[in-house]
Coordinates of C-alpha atoms in Angstrom, one line a residue:
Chain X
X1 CA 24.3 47.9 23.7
X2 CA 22.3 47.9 27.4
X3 CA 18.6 47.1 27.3
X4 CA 17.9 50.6 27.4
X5 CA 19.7 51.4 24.4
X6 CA 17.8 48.2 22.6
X7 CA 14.2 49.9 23.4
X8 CA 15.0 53.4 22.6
X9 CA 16.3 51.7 19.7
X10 CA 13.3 49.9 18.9
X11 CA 11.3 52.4 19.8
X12 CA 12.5 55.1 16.7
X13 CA 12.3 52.8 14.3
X14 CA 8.5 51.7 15.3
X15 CA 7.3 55.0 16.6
X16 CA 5.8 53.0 19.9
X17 CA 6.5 54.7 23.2
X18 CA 9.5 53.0 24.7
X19 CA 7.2 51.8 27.9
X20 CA 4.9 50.0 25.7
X21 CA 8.3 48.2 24.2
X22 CA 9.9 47.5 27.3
X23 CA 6.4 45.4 28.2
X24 CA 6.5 43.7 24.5
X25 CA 9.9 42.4 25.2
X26 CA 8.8 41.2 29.0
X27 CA 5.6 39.4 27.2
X28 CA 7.3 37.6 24.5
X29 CA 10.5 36.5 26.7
X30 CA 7.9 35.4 29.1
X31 CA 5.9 33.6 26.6
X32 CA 8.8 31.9 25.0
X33 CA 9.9 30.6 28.4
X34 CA 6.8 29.1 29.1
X35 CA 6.1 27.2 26.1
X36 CA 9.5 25.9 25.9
X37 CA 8.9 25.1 29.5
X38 CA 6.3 22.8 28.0
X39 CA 9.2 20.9 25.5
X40 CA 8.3 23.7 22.2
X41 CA 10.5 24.8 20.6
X42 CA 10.7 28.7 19.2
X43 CA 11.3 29.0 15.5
X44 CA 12.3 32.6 14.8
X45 CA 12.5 32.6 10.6
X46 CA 15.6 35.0 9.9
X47 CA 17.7 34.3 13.4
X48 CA 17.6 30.5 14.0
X49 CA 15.7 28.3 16.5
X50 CA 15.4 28.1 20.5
X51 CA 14.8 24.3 21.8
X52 CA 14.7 22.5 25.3
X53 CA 17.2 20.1 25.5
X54 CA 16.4 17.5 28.5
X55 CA 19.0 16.3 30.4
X56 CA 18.7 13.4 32.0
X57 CA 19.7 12.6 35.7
X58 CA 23.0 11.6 36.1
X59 CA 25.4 10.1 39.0
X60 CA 28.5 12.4 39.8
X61 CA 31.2 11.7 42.1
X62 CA 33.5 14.2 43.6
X63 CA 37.4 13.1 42.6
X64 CA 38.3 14.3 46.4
X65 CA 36.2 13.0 48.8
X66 CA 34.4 10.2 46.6
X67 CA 31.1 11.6 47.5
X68 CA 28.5 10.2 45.0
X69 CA 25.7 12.7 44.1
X70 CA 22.7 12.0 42.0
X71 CA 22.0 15.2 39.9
X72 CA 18.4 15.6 39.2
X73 CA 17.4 15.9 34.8
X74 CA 17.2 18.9 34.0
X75 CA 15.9 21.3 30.7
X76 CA 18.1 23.7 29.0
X77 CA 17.8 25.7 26.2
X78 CA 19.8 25.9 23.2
X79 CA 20.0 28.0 20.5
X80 CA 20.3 26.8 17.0
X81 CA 21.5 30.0 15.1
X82 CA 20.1 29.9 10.9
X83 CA 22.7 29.0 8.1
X84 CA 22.4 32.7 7.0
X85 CA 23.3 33.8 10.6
X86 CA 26.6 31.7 10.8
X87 CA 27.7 32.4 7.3
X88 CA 27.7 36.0 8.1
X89 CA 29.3 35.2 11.6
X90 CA 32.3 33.8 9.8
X91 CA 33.0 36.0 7.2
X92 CA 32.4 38.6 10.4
X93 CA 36.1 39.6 11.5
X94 CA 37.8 37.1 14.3
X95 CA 36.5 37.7 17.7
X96 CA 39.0 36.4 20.6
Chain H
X1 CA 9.4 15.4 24.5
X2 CA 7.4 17.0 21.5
X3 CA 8.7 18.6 18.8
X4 CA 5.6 21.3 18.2
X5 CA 7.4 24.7 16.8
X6 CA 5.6 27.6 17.7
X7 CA 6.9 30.6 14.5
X8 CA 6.8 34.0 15.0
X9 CA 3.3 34.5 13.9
X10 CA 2.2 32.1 16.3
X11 CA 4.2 34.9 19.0
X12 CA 2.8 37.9 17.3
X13 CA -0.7 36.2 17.8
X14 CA -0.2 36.2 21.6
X15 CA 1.0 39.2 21.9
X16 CA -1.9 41.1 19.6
X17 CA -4.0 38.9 22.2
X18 CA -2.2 39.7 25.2
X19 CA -1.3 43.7 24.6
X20 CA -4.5 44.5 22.4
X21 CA -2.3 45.4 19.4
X22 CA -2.8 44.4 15.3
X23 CA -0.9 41.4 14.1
X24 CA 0.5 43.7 12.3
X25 CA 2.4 45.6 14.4
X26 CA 3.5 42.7 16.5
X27 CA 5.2 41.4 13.6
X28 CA 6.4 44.6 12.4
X29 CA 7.8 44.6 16.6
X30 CA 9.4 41.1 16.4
X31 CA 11.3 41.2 13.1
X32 CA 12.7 44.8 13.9
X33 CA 13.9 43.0 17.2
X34 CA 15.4 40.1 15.4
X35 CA 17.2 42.6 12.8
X36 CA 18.4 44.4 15.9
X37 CA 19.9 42.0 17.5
X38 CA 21.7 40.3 14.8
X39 CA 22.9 43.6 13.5
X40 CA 24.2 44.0 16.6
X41 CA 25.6 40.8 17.2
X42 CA 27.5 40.8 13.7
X43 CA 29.0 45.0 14.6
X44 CA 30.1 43.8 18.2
X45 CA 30.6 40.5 18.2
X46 CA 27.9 40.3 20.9
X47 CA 23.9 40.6 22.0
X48 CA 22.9 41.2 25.3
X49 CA 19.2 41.2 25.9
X50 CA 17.6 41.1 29.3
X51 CA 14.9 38.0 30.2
X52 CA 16.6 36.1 26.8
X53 CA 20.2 35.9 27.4
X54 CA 23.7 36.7 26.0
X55 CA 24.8 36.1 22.2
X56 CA 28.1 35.9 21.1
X57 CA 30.7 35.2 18.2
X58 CA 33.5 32.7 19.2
X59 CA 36.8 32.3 17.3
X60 CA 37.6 28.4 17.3
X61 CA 41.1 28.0 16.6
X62 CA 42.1 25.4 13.8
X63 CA 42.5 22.2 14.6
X64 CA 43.8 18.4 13.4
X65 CA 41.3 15.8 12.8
X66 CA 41.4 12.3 11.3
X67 CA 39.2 11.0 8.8
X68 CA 37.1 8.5 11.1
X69 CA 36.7 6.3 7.5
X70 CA 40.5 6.4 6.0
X71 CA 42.6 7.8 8.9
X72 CA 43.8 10.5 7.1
X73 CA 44.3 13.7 8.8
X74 CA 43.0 16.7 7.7
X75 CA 42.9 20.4 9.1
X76 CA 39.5 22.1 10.1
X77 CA 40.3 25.7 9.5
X78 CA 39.6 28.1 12.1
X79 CA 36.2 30.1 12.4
X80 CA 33.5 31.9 14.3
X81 CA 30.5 30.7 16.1
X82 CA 27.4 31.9 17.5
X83 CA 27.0 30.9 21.4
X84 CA 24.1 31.9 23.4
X85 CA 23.6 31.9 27.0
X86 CA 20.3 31.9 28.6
X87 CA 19.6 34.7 31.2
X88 CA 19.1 33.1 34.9
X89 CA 15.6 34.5 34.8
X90 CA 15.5 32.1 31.1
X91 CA 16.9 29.3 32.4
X92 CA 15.1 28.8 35.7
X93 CA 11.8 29.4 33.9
X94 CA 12.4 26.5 31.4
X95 CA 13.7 24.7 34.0
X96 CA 10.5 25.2 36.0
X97 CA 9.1 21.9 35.3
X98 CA 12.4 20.0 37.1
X99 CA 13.0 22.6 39.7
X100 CA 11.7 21.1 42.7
X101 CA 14.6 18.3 42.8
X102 CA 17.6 18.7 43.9
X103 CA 21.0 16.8 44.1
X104 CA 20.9 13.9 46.3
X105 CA 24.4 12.9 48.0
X106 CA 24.8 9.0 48.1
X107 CA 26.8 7.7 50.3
X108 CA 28.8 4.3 48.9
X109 CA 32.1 2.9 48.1
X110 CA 33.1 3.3 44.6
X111 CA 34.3 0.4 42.8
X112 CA 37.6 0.4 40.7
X113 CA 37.7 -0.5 37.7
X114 CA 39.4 -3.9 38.0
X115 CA 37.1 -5.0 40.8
X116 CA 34.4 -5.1 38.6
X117 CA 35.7 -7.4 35.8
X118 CA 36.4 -9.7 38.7
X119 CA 32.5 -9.7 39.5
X120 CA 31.8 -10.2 36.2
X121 CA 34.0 -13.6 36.8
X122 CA 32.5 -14.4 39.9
X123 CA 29.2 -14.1 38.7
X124 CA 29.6 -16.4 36.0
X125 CA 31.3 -18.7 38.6
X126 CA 28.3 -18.1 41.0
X127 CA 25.7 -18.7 38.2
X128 CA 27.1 -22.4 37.8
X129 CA 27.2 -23.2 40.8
X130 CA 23.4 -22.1 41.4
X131 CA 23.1 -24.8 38.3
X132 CA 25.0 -27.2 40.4
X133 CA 22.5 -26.7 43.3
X134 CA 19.5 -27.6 40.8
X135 CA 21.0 -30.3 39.9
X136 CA 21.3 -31.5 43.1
X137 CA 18.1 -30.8 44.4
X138 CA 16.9 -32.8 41.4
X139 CA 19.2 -35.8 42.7
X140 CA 17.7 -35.2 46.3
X141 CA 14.3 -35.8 44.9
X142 CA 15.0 -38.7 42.6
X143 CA 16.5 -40.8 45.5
X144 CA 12.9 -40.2 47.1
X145 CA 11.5 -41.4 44.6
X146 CA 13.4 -44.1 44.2
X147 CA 11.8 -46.8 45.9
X148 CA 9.2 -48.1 43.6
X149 CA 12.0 -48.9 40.8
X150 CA 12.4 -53.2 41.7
X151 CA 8.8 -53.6 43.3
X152 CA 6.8 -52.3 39.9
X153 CA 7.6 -55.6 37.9
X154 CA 5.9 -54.5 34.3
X155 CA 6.4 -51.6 32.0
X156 CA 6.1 -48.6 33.9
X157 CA 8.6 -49.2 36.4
X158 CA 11.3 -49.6 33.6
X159 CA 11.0 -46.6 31.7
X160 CA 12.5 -44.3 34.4
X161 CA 15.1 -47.2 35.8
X162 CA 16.6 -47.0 32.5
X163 CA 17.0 -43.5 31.6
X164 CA 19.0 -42.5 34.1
X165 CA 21.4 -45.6 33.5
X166 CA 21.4 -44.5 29.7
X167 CA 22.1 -40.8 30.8
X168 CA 25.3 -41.7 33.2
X169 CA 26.3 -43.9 30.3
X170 CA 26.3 -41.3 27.9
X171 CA 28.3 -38.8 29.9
X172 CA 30.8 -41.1 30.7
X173 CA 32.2 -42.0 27.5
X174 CA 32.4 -38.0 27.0
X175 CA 34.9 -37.4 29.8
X176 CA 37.7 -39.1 28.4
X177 CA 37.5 -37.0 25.5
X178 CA 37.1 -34.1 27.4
X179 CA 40.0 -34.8 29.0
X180 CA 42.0 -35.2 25.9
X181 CA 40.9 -31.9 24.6
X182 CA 42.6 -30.7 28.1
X183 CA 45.9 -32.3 26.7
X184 CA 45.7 -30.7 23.1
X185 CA 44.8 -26.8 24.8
X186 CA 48.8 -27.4 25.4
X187 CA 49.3 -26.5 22.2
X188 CA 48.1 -22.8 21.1
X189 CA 44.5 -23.5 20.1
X190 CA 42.5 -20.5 21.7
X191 CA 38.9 -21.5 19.6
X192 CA 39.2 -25.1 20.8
X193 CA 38.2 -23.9 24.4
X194 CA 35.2 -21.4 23.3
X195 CA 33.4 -24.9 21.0
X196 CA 34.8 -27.2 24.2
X197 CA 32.7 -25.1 27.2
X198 CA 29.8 -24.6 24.7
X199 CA 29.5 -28.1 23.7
X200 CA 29.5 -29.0 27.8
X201 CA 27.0 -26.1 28.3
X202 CA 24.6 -27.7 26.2
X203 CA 25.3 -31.1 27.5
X204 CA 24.2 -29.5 30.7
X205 CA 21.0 -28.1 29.5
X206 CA 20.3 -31.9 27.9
X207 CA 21.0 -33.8 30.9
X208 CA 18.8 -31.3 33.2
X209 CA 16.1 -32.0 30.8
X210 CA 16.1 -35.7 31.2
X211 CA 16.3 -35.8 35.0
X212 CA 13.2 -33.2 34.8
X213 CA 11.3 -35.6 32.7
X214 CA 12.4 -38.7 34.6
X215 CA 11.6 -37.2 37.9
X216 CA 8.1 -36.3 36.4
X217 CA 7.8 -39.8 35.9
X218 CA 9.0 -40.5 39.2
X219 CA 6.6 -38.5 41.1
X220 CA 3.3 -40.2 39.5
X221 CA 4.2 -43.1 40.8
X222 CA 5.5 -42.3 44.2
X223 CA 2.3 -43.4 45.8
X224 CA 2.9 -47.1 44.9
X225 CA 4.9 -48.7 48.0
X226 CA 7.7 -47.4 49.0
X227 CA 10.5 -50.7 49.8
X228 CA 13.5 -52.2 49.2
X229 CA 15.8 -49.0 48.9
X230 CA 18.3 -50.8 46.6
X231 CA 22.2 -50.1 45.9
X232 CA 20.9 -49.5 42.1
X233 CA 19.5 -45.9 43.0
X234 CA 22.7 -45.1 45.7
X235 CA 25.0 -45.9 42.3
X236 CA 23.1 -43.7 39.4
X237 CA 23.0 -41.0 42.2
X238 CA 26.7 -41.0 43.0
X239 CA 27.7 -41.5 38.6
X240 CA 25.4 -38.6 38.0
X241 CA 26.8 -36.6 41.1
X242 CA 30.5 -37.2 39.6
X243 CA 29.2 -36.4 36.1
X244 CA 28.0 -33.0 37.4
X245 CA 31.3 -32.1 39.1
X246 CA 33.3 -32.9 36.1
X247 CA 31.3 -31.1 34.1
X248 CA 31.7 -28.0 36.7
X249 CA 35.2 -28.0 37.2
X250 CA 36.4 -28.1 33.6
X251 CA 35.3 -24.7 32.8
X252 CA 36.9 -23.5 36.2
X253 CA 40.3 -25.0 35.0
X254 CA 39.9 -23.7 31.5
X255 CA 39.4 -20.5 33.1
X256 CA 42.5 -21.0 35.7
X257 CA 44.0 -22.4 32.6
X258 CA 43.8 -19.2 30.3
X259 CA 44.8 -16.4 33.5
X260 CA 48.4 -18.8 34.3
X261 CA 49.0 -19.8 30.8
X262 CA 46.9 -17.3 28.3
X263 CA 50.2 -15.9 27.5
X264 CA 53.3 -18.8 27.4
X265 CA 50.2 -20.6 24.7
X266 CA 51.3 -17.9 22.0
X267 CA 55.0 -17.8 22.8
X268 CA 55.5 -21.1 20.5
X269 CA 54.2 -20.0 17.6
X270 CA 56.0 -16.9 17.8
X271 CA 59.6 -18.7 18.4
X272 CA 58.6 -21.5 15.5
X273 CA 57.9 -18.0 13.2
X274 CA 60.6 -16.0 13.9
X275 CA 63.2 -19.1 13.7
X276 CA 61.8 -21.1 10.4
X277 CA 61.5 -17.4 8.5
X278 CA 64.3 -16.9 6.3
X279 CA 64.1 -13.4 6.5
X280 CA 64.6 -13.1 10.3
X281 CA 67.8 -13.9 11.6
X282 CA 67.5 -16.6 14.1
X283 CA 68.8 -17.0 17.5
X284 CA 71.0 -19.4 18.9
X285 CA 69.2 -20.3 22.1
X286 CA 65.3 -20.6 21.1
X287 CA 66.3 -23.4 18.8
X288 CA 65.9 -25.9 21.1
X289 CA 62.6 -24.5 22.5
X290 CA 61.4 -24.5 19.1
X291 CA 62.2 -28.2 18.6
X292 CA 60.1 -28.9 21.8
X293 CA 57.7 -27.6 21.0
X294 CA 57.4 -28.2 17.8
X295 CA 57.5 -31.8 18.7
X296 CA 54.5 -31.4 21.4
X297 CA 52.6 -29.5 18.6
X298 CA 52.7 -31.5 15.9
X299 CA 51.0 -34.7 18.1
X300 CA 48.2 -32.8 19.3
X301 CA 47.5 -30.3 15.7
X302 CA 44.9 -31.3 13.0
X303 CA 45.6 -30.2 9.6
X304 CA 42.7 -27.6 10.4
X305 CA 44.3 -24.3 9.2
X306 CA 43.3 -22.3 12.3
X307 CA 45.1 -24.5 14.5
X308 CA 48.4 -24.7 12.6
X309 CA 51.4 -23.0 13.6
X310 CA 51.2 -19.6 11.5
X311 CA 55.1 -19.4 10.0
X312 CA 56.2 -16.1 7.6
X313 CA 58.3 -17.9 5.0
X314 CA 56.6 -16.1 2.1
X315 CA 56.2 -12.3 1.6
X316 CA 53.9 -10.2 -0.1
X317 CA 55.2 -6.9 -0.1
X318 CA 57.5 -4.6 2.3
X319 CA 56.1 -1.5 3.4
X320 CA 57.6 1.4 5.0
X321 CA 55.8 2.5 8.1
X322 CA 54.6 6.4 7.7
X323 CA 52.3 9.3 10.1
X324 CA 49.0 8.1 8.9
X325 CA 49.4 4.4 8.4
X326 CA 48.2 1.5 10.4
X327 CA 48.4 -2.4 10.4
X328 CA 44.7 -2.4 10.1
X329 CA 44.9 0.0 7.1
X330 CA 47.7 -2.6 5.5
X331 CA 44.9 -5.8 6.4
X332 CA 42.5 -4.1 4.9
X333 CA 44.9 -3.8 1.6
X334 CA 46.5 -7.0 1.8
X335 CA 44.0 -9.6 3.0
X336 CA 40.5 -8.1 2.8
X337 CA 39.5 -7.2 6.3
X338 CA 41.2 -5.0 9.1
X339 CA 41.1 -8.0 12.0
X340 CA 43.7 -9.5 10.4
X341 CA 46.3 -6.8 11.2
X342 CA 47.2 -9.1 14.0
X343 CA 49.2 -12.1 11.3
X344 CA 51.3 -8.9 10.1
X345 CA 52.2 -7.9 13.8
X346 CA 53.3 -11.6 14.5
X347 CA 55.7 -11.6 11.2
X348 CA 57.2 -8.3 12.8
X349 CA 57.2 -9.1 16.1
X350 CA 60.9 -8.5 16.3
X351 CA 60.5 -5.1 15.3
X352 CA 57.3 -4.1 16.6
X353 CA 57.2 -3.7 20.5
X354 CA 53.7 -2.2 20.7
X355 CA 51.2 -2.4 18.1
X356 CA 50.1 0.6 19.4
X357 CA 52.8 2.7 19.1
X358 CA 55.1 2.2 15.5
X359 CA 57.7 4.5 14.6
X360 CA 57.8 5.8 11.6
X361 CA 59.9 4.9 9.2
X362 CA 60.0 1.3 10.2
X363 CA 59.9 -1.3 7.6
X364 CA 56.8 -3.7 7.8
X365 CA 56.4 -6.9 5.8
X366 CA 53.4 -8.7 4.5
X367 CA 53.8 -12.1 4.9
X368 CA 51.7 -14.1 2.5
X369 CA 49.1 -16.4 4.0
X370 CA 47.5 -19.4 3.9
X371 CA 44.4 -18.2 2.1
X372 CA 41.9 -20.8 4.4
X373 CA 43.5 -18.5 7.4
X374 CA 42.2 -15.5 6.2
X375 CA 38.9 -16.4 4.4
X376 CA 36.7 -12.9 5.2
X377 CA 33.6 -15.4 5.1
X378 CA 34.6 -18.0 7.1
X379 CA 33.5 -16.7 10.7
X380 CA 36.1 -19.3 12.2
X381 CA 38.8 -16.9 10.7
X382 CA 37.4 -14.0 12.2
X383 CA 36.8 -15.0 15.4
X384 CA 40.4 -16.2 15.7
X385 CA 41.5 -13.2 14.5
X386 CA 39.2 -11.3 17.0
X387 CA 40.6 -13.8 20.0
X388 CA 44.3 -12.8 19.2
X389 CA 43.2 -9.0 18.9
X390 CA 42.3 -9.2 22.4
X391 CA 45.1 -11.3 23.6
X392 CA 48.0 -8.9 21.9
X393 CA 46.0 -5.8 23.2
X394 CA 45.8 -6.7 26.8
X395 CA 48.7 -8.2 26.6
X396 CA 50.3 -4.1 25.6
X397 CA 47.7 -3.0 27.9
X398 CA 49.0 -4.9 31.1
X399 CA 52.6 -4.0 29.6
X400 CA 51.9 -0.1 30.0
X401 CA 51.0 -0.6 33.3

């Protein structure tokens, strides 16, 4: 499914014009990022859980020419799917 | 890091804020996006959304694992999971309050692995011999201070003659026995040497208090006339200056001691088990090793337990060696506590090349054991146990390399 697909989509089953979804999906992306930005994390009841996960700054060393590199920390974010979610994922059929 | 959630009415808020829509319909918006996506995700096996990111269903194949506790394997069966990918536009933006650093290249030569442990030595080397240097600075000042000892003819002046003299008297009757000890570590005593450099470590830390008191002494009265340097000061200066080198090189011969001879201390113990066990049929040649050593052991043993030549006359029980099992499993049965794994590889030494690595199907006996040997509560036990751990596995260690 493309992005387009997901607002027309959404769009039927909402009856709001499919330019008005497009900047609802912008807004909350745009939100989530920020707070999470700030260390929140994004509880979404029925789908699971976005968090930040800090990395902190590590010392790499390339094998080849034994270069050591300092890599800054850094913030990720993982998602946490909801016990309902997975169970359904693995009675799902095998994806490979 | 906090760990404030924000929920999805906390989002719809915003967005009725943000887009001048009800509550209502922001909720409505959100949960028919959520049921979207995991419909979709469940049908297809994946979810791309642009500004979030990419979810997917993984097949993880089965796989063996061992049971951390028992070290019994078990399968984990094969399944999906969910992954998700953040979008680049996701990720940078999370990112944003880290994004202004970058990796920094450092240029410096990398240390193996073995160089290190050598610093560790060395340090430990260098650390005494920073004590040394104390020591004698604290001689340095004393023979300063020195002079008033003869001229002072009442009390005060005796107080600080005579410490010193008590002190070098006090160390000197230990270095004989220190040496002695030297003699016994002949015989395979590995916890001898741990209690011997402790016992001179604190020695250390009891003479440096003395001379710090004395010299305290000392310095209060160094106004009175200085005369007379006497021999008396040049002697307790030079019995305190050999005191302090004996006590420094004795823990850099132990240590030369254990790298030359760490290994040939356990051979004897060995050979006297595999030739006085009945079970094991002896050799021709060791015999006379045996008798030599047996000979130098028996003068320098105590009837301390520990100490004793372990032999294997007595079994337990024979077990046969199968997938799954270990020596620290069969300790744990046997004798109460995993360490001790290391008296049932010394009974099947002759078998057993590497501890690490048993075929199966080999027969292992339990040799029954002087219960003082293996007392679970006696730390003694366990740290003997613990020494010869380390000693058999870098012993295989340095073998496999």
């Amino acid at each position: 499914m493309t992005h387009k697909e997901l607002i027309a989509d959404l769009s039927s089953s909402l009856s709001i014009s499919e330019n008005e979804i497009a900047e609802l999906l912008d807004t909350t992306f745009t939100m989530m990022a920020d707070e999470m930005s700030k260390g929140k994390s994004v509880h979404m009841q029925g789908f699971g859980t976005f968090e930040p996960h800090r990395k902190e700054e590590r010392l790499t060393i390339n094998p080849r020419t034994k270069v050591q590199t300092l890599i800054p920390p850094k913030q990720v974010v993982v998602f946490k799917p909801n016990q309902t979610l997975k169970d359904k994922a693995k009675e799902a059929p095998r994806y490979e | 890091m906090n760990n404030e959630k924000l929920t999805l009415a906390n989002i719809a808020t915003y967005l009725a804020q943000q887009k001048g829509i009800t509550k209502k319909t922001a909720i409505g918006f959100l949960q028919q996006l959520i049921e979207t996506l995991s419909e979709e995700l469940l049908r297809d096996g994946e979810a791309r959304v642009k500004g979030l990111g990419v979810f997917k269903i993984e097949w993880h194949k089965s796989r063996m694992s061992v049971n951390v506790q028992t070290g019994e394997k078990y399968e984990i069966a094969g399944h999906n999971k969910i992954t998700f990918t953040p979008d680049k536009s996701m990720r940078e933006a999370v990112n944003k309050p880290f994004e202004h650093l970058e990796p920094i290249a450092i240029n410096k030569e990398t240390v193996s692995a073995n160089d290190t442990w050598m610093d560790d030595e060395e340090l430990r080397l260098k650390r005494f011999s920073e004590q040394a240097q104390e020591i004698l600075g604290i001689i340095a000042d004393l023979q300063q201070t020195q002079p008033e000892g003869k001229n002072q003819t009442l009390q005060p002046s005796e107080t600080p003659n005579v410490s010193p003299i008590e002190k070098a008297e006090r160390v000197q009757p230990d270095v004989p026995i220190v040496n002695q000890e030297i003699e016994q570590a002949s015989a395979p005593v590995t916890t001898n040497i741990a209690d011997s450099t402790s016992a001179i470590v604190q020695k250390e830390s009891v003479e440096k208090e003395s001379i710090h008191a004395s010299s305290d002494e000392k310095t209060m009265m160094e106004r009175m006339a200085k005369q007379v340097p006497t021999n008396n000061k040049r002697w307790v200066a030079l019995s305190i200056l050999f005191a302090v080198v004996v006590v420094i090189s004795i823990p850099i011969y132990y240590y030369f001691f254990i790298m030359n001879h760490g290994n040939d201390a356990t051979q004897p113990t060995t050979i006297l088990a595999s030739t006085s066990s009945t079970h094991i049929k002896t050799l021709a040649s060791p015999v006379t090793q045996a008798a030599q050593s047996q000979s130098t052991t028996a003068k320098a043993v105590t009837p301390n337990p520990l100490t004793q030549p372990r032999t294997y006359n007595e079994l337990l029980a024979t077990e046969t060696f199968k997938e799954g099992s270990r020596l620290t499993l069969m300790a744990l049965k046997y004798y109460g506590n995993k360490l001790f794994w290391v008296y049932i590889y010394e009974a099947n030494k002759d078998k057993i090349a590497n501890p690490d690595l048993i075929s199966a199907g080999t027969h292992i006996k339990i040799p029954k054991l002087n219960p003082k040997l293996i007392d679970v509560h006696n730390p003694q036990c366990l740290i003997q146990a613990t020494a010869l751990q380390t000693l058999y596995t870098k012993h295989h260690a340095t073998q496999a390399k």
